[in-house]
Amino acid sequence: MMRVQLISRENGLGLSHDMEVLRSALVGISGDTMQVSFTDWQAKPAPKGSFDINIFLELLNPAHYRSAKRNILVPNPEWFVREWRPHLHGLTQVWAKTRDCERIFQGLHRDVRYTGWTSFDRNDPTVERKKALLHVAGGSSAKGTGAVMEAMRMLPHHNLTMVTSKPVTSPPPNVTVLGRQDAADLVRIMNEHAVHLCPSSYEGFGHYINEARSVGAVIISTAAAPMDELVGGEFGLLAGVTSRGWQNLATHQHVDTEALSRCIASAMASPLRLLQELGTHAREQYLKEREDFERTIIELLK
């Protein structure tokens, strides 16, 4: 039986999501031929040779290297700090969730493999779809929420529902702000809304974009990497950028508010039937890339 140790930390956000996605994928594709466990990245390392494979998600601690025969990093470029670079040579492979990440780490490690990634399927076909706007801001500061608020001020005749765990100061009157939702309510809300606003400045992967694809939504995002890897013209709209910034290895590209408002207006001018057709393509792409991810993981773990 192959012994795999996932090494990271629980943060209640995308990192926790990554761990559960990978754990579920490994268990699902291996049946009873793989034992998957988790340890905190700052925990005391297991004895030498305790595992066949260590998979580090975002956080790198070389003290754990001796506990496995193979050590793999799944990085998020925006959180990869300079102090970790000398420890890259001790890794067997780097798995890149996005093509942008692949490009960045090809200059830092000898064996970088593009895996893609996936998210949990939030589709519920029993929920009635409405021609309505949704922005799931969550707890991240990189979701473009400020630009969404400004765009909605330019579009007073359209209404937006926003789900966030952070306080929102003076939202425009056409924005309904909902706090943290339980899982069932969030799934219902996601399936109700035909258009999802996801104008992130950067994403390690982009779970809220990919979950929007899973429910068959039309997605409005940022015309920049890696968001444009998840959103294509056959099922979404990309708004141009107005400024850039840097965070560790990542380039943040901030969406242009006026371009975002034009994309919103264009989507809302479309009949619901067309939005649903576009959303069908989004879901098809989600399903295809989930299969690709699982197939790639199987090959890399052989």
Short mmCIF file of N, CA and C in Angstrom, two decimals, residues 101-214:
data_model
loop_
_atom_site.label_atom_id
_atom_site.label_comp_id
_atom_site.label_asym_id
_atom_site.label_seq_id
_atom_site.Cartn_x
_atom_site.Cartn_y
_atom_site.Cartn_z
N CYS A 101 1.66 29.22 -12.98
CA CYS A 101 2.54 28.64 -11.97
C CYS A 101 3.62 27.78 -12.63
N GLU A 102 3.26 27.03 -13.64
CA GLU A 102 4.23 26.21 -14.37
C GLU A 102 5.34 27.08 -14.94
N ARG A 103 4.95 28.19 -15.57
CA ARG A 103 5.94 29.10 -16.16
C ARG A 103 6.88 29.66 -15.09
N ILE A 104 6.33 30.05 -13.95
CA ILE A 104 7.14 30.64 -12.89
C ILE A 104 8.16 29.64 -12.34
N PHE A 105 7.72 28.43 -12.06
CA PHE A 105 8.59 27.47 -11.38
C PHE A 105 9.52 26.71 -12.32
N GLN A 106 9.27 26.78 -13.63
CA GLN A 106 10.21 26.16 -14.55
C GLN A 106 11.58 26.81 -14.48
N GLY A 107 11.62 28.05 -14.04
CA GLY A 107 12.90 28.73 -13.86
C GLY A 107 13.54 28.47 -12.52
N LEU A 108 12.87 27.69 -11.67
CA LEU A 108 13.36 27.47 -10.31
C LEU A 108 13.61 26.01 -9.98
N HIS A 109 13.03 25.08 -10.75
CA HIS A 109 13.18 23.65 -10.44
C HIS A 109 13.31 22.85 -11.73
N ARG A 110 14.03 21.74 -11.64
CA ARG A 110 14.34 20.93 -12.82
C ARG A 110 13.17 20.09 -13.32
N ASP A 111 12.18 19.83 -12.45
CA ASP A 111 11.08 18.92 -12.84
C ASP A 111 9.75 19.50 -12.38
N VAL A 112 9.16 20.29 -13.25
CA VAL A 112 7.86 20.92 -12.97
C VAL A 112 6.82 20.27 -13.86
N ARG A 113 5.75 19.78 -13.26
CA ARG A 113 4.69 19.11 -14.01
C ARG A 113 3.38 19.89 -13.86
N TYR A 114 2.76 20.18 -14.99
CA TYR A 114 1.43 20.80 -14.96
C TYR A 114 0.40 19.73 -14.66
N THR A 115 -0.34 19.92 -13.58
CA THR A 115 -1.37 18.95 -13.19
C THR A 115 -2.78 19.47 -13.43
N GLY A 116 -2.92 20.81 -13.55
CA GLY A 116 -4.26 21.35 -13.42
C GLY A 116 -4.72 21.12 -11.99
N TRP A 117 -5.99 21.33 -11.76
CA TRP A 117 -6.55 21.11 -10.42
C TRP A 117 -8.05 20.99 -10.58
N THR A 118 -8.75 20.83 -9.48
CA THR A 118 -10.21 20.80 -9.55
C THR A 118 -10.80 21.33 -8.25
N SER A 119 -12.10 21.43 -8.24
CA SER A 119 -12.86 21.89 -7.07
C SER A 119 -14.05 20.97 -6.90
N PHE A 120 -14.70 21.07 -5.77
CA PHE A 120 -15.88 20.24 -5.55
C PHE A 120 -17.03 20.70 -6.43
N ASP A 121 -17.83 19.75 -6.84
CA ASP A 121 -18.96 20.00 -7.74
C ASP A 121 -20.12 20.56 -6.93
N ARG A 122 -20.50 21.80 -7.22
CA ARG A 122 -21.58 22.46 -6.49
C ARG A 122 -22.89 22.48 -7.28
N ASN A 123 -22.96 21.72 -8.34
CA ASN A 123 -24.14 21.76 -9.20
C ASN A 123 -25.36 21.15 -8.51
N ASP A 124 -26.50 21.84 -8.62
CA ASP A 124 -27.79 21.33 -8.15
C ASP A 124 -28.84 21.68 -9.19
N PRO A 125 -29.16 20.77 -10.10
CA PRO A 125 -30.09 21.07 -11.19
C PRO A 125 -31.52 21.29 -10.74
N THR A 126 -31.83 21.03 -9.47
CA THR A 126 -33.20 21.25 -8.98
C THR A 126 -33.46 22.71 -8.64
N VAL A 127 -32.41 23.52 -8.56
CA VAL A 127 -32.56 24.93 -8.21
C VAL A 127 -32.90 25.73 -9.46
N GLU A 128 -33.92 26.57 -9.37
CA GLU A 128 -34.33 27.39 -10.51
C GLU A 128 -33.30 28.49 -10.76
N ARG A 129 -32.84 28.59 -12.01
CA ARG A 129 -31.84 29.58 -12.39
C ARG A 129 -32.52 30.91 -12.69
N LYS A 130 -31.89 32.01 -12.22
CA LYS A 130 -32.41 33.36 -12.44
C LYS A 130 -31.35 34.21 -13.14
N LYS A 131 -31.81 35.15 -13.93
CA LYS A 131 -30.87 36.08 -14.56
C LYS A 131 -30.49 37.12 -13.50
N ALA A 132 -29.48 36.77 -12.72
CA ALA A 132 -29.10 37.60 -11.58
C ALA A 132 -27.60 37.50 -11.37
N LEU A 133 -27.05 38.49 -10.67
CA LEU A 133 -25.61 38.62 -10.46
C LEU A 133 -25.21 38.17 -9.07
N LEU A 134 -24.08 37.47 -8.99
CA LEU A 134 -23.56 37.00 -7.71
C LEU A 134 -22.06 37.25 -7.63
N HIS A 135 -21.61 37.69 -6.45
CA HIS A 135 -20.18 37.81 -6.17
C HIS A 135 -19.90 37.14 -4.84
N VAL A 136 -19.14 36.04 -4.87
CA VAL A 136 -18.77 35.33 -3.64
C VAL A 136 -17.37 35.80 -3.26
N ALA A 137 -17.32 36.74 -2.32
CA ALA A 137 -16.05 37.35 -1.96
C ALA A 137 -15.28 36.52 -0.95
N GLY A 138 -16.00 35.76 -0.13
CA GLY A 138 -15.33 34.96 0.88
C GLY A 138 -14.52 35.82 1.83
N GLY A 139 -13.31 35.34 2.19
CA GLY A 139 -12.47 36.08 3.12
C GLY A 139 -11.21 36.61 2.48
N SER A 140 -11.07 36.48 1.17
CA SER A 140 -9.85 36.89 0.49
C SER A 140 -9.91 38.36 0.09
N SER A 141 -8.74 39.00 0.06
CA SER A 141 -8.64 40.40 -0.36
C SER A 141 -8.31 40.52 -1.84
N ALA A 142 -8.19 39.40 -2.55
CA ALA A 142 -7.78 39.42 -3.95
C ALA A 142 -8.92 39.14 -4.91
N LYS A 143 -10.16 39.20 -4.45
CA LYS A 143 -11.30 38.83 -5.28
C LYS A 143 -11.87 39.97 -6.11
N GLY A 144 -11.27 41.14 -6.03
CA GLY A 144 -11.77 42.27 -6.82
C GLY A 144 -13.06 42.85 -6.30
N THR A 145 -13.32 42.70 -5.01
CA THR A 145 -14.60 43.14 -4.45
C THR A 145 -14.78 44.64 -4.55
N GLY A 146 -13.71 45.40 -4.34
CA GLY A 146 -13.82 46.85 -4.47
C GLY A 146 -14.24 47.27 -5.86
N ALA A 147 -13.66 46.64 -6.86
CA ALA A 147 -14.03 46.94 -8.24
C ALA A 147 -15.47 46.54 -8.53
N VAL A 148 -15.91 45.43 -7.96
CA VAL A 148 -17.30 45.00 -8.13
C VAL A 148 -18.24 46.05 -7.57
N MET A 149 -17.93 46.58 -6.38
CA MET A 149 -18.79 47.61 -5.77
C MET A 149 -18.85 48.85 -6.66
N GLU A 150 -17.70 49.27 -7.18
CA GLU A 150 -17.68 50.46 -8.03
C GLU A 150 -18.44 50.22 -9.33
N ALA A 151 -18.29 49.04 -9.90
CA ALA A 151 -19.02 48.71 -11.13
C ALA A 151 -20.52 48.73 -10.90
N MET A 152 -20.97 48.25 -9.75
CA MET A 152 -22.40 48.24 -9.47
C MET A 152 -22.94 49.65 -9.25
N ARG A 153 -22.10 50.55 -8.77
CA ARG A 153 -22.53 51.96 -8.66
C ARG A 153 -22.78 52.56 -10.04
N MET A 154 -22.07 52.05 -11.04
CA MET A 154 -22.28 52.52 -12.41
C MET A 154 -23.51 51.89 -13.06
N LEU A 155 -24.05 50.86 -12.42
CA LEU A 155 -25.17 50.10 -12.99
C LEU A 155 -26.33 50.06 -12.00
N PRO A 156 -26.93 51.20 -11.70
CA PRO A 156 -27.95 51.25 -10.64
C PRO A 156 -29.20 50.44 -10.95
N HIS A 157 -29.41 50.07 -12.21
CA HIS A 157 -30.63 49.33 -12.56
C HIS A 157 -30.44 47.82 -12.47
N HIS A 158 -29.24 47.38 -12.12
CA HIS A 158 -28.97 45.96 -11.93
C HIS A 158 -28.68 45.70 -10.45
N ASN A 159 -29.08 44.52 -9.99
CA ASN A 159 -28.89 44.16 -8.59
C ASN A 159 -27.87 43.03 -8.46
N LEU A 160 -27.13 43.07 -7.36
CA LEU A 160 -26.10 42.08 -7.10
C LEU A 160 -26.28 41.50 -5.70
N THR A 161 -26.09 40.19 -5.58
CA THR A 161 -25.99 39.54 -4.28
C THR A 161 -24.52 39.24 -4.02
N MET A 162 -24.04 39.63 -2.84
CA MET A 162 -22.65 39.38 -2.48
C MET A 162 -22.60 38.55 -1.20
N VAL A 163 -21.79 37.49 -1.23
CA VAL A 163 -21.57 36.65 -0.05
C VAL A 163 -20.14 36.89 0.43
N THR A 164 -19.99 37.30 1.67
CA THR A 164 -18.66 37.60 2.20
C THR A 164 -18.62 37.36 3.69
N SER A 165 -17.46 36.98 4.18
CA SER A 165 -17.26 36.82 5.63
C SER A 165 -16.62 38.05 6.23
N LYS A 166 -16.37 39.07 5.40
CA LYS A 166 -15.73 40.29 5.87
C LYS A 166 -16.74 41.43 5.88
N PRO A 167 -16.58 42.41 6.77
CA PRO A 167 -17.50 43.55 6.79
C PRO A 167 -17.39 44.38 5.52
N VAL A 168 -18.51 44.91 5.06
CA VAL A 168 -18.55 45.73 3.85
C VAL A 168 -19.02 47.13 4.25
N THR A 169 -18.22 48.13 3.91
CA THR A 169 -18.54 49.50 4.28
C THR A 169 -19.30 50.19 3.15
N SER A 170 -20.47 50.70 3.46
CA SER A 170 -21.28 51.51 2.54
C SER A 170 -21.45 50.88 1.16
N PRO A 171 -22.02 49.69 1.08
CA PRO A 171 -22.29 49.12 -0.25
C PRO A 171 -23.36 49.94 -0.96
N PRO A 172 -23.34 49.98 -2.28
CA PRO A 172 -24.39 50.70 -3.01
C PRO A 172 -25.74 50.06 -2.76
N PRO A 173 -26.82 50.82 -2.94
CA PRO A 173 -28.16 50.31 -2.61
C PRO A 173 -28.60 49.11 -3.44
N ASN A 174 -27.99 48.90 -4.59
CA ASN A 174 -28.38 47.76 -5.43
C ASN A 174 -27.56 46.50 -5.14
N VAL A 175 -26.83 46.51 -4.02
CA VAL A 175 -26.05 45.34 -3.61
C VAL A 175 -26.59 44.80 -2.29
N THR A 176 -26.99 43.55 -2.30
CA THR A 176 -27.44 42.86 -1.08
C THR A 176 -26.27 42.05 -0.54
N VAL A 177 -25.85 42.37 0.68
CA VAL A 177 -24.69 41.71 1.28
C VAL A 177 -25.17 40.62 2.24
N LEU A 178 -24.73 39.40 1.98
CA LEU A 178 -25.01 38.27 2.85
C LEU A 178 -23.73 37.86 3.56
N GLY A 179 -23.84 37.50 4.83
CA GLY A 179 -22.69 37.03 5.57
C GLY A 179 -22.36 35.59 5.23
N ARG A 180 -21.51 35.00 6.04
CA ARG A 180 -21.11 33.61 5.82
C ARG A 180 -22.34 32.70 5.78
N GLN A 181 -22.39 31.82 4.79
CA GLN A 181 -23.52 30.91 4.59
C GLN A 181 -23.11 29.48 4.92
N ASP A 182 -24.06 28.68 5.38
CA ASP A 182 -23.73 27.27 5.52
C ASP A 182 -23.65 26.65 4.13
N ALA A 183 -23.11 25.45 4.06
CA ALA A 183 -22.80 24.84 2.77
C ALA A 183 -24.03 24.70 1.88
N ALA A 184 -25.15 24.27 2.44
CA ALA A 184 -26.36 24.05 1.64
C ALA A 184 -26.89 25.35 1.08
N ASP A 185 -26.91 26.40 1.89
CA ASP A 185 -27.42 27.69 1.43
C ASP A 185 -26.52 28.28 0.36
N LEU A 186 -25.21 28.12 0.53
CA LEU A 186 -24.29 28.66 -0.47
C LEU A 186 -24.46 27.95 -1.81
N VAL A 187 -24.64 26.65 -1.78
CA VAL A 187 -24.87 25.90 -3.02
C VAL A 187 -26.15 26.39 -3.70
N ARG A 188 -27.21 26.59 -2.92
CA ARG A 188 -28.47 27.09 -3.50
C ARG A 188 -28.26 28.46 -4.13
N ILE A 189 -27.59 29.35 -3.44
CA ILE A 189 -27.35 30.70 -3.95
C ILE A 189 -26.53 30.65 -5.24
N MET A 190 -25.50 29.84 -5.25
CA MET A 190 -24.65 29.74 -6.44
C MET A 190 -25.43 29.23 -7.64
N ASN A 191 -26.32 28.28 -7.42
CA ASN A 191 -27.10 27.72 -8.52
C ASN A 191 -28.22 28.64 -8.98
N GLU A 192 -28.71 29.49 -8.10
CA GLU A 192 -29.78 30.42 -8.47
C GLU A 192 -29.31 31.48 -9.45
N HIS A 193 -28.07 31.93 -9.31
CA HIS A 193 -27.59 33.08 -10.05
C HIS A 193 -26.90 32.65 -11.35
N ALA A 194 -27.33 33.23 -12.45
CA ALA A 194 -26.81 32.84 -13.76
C ALA A 194 -25.46 33.46 -14.08
N VAL A 195 -25.14 34.59 -13.45
CA VAL A 195 -23.90 35.31 -13.75
C VAL A 195 -23.10 35.50 -12.47
N HIS A 196 -21.86 35.02 -12.46
CA HIS A 196 -20.99 35.14 -11.30
C HIS A 196 -19.85 36.10 -11.62
N LEU A 197 -19.63 37.07 -10.74
CA LEU A 197 -18.56 38.05 -10.91
C LEU A 197 -17.34 37.57 -10.13
N CYS A 198 -16.26 37.30 -10.86
CA CYS A 198 -15.04 36.73 -10.25
C CYS A 198 -13.80 37.48 -10.75
N PRO A 199 -13.73 38.80 -10.56
CA PRO A 199 -12.62 39.58 -11.12
C PRO A 199 -11.39 39.62 -10.21
N SER A 200 -10.82 38.48 -9.92
CA SER A 200 -9.66 38.40 -9.03
C SER A 200 -8.45 39.10 -9.63
N SER A 201 -7.55 39.55 -8.76
CA SER A 201 -6.27 40.10 -9.22
C SER A 201 -5.24 38.99 -9.37
N TYR A 202 -5.41 37.90 -8.62
CA TYR A 202 -4.56 36.72 -8.78
C TYR A 202 -5.23 35.55 -8.08
N GLU A 203 -4.90 34.34 -8.51
CA GLU A 203 -5.41 33.13 -7.89
C GLU A 203 -4.34 32.06 -7.92
N GLY A 204 -4.17 31.36 -6.78
CA GLY A 204 -3.32 30.18 -6.79
C GLY A 204 -3.91 29.10 -7.68
N PHE A 205 -5.22 29.02 -7.68
CA PHE A 205 -5.97 28.22 -8.64
C PHE A 205 -7.24 28.94 -9.05
N GLY A 206 -8.11 29.22 -8.10
CA GLY A 206 -9.36 29.90 -8.40
C GLY A 206 -10.56 29.03 -8.15
N HIS A 207 -10.70 28.57 -6.89
CA HIS A 207 -11.80 27.66 -6.58
C HIS A 207 -13.17 28.30 -6.81
N TYR A 208 -13.32 29.58 -6.47
CA TYR A 208 -14.66 30.16 -6.64
C TYR A 208 -14.99 30.35 -8.11
N ILE A 209 -13.99 30.50 -8.96
CA ILE A 209 -14.23 30.53 -10.40
C ILE A 209 -14.59 29.13 -10.89
N ASN A 210 -13.84 28.16 -10.44
CA ASN A 210 -14.10 26.79 -10.89
C ASN A 210 -15.42 26.25 -10.36
N GLU A 211 -15.79 26.63 -9.14
CA GLU A 211 -17.10 26.22 -8.62
C GLU A 211 -18.22 26.90 -9.41
N ALA A 212 -17.98 28.12 -9.86
CA ALA A 212 -18.97 28.78 -10.73
C ALA A 212 -19.13 28.00 -12.03
N ARG A 213 -18.02 27.49 -12.56
CA ARG A 213 -18.12 26.63 -13.75
C ARG A 213 -18.91 25.37 -13.43
N SER A 214 -18.69 24.81 -12.24
CA SER A 214 -19.37 23.56 -11.90
C SER A 214 -20.88 23.71 -11.86
#
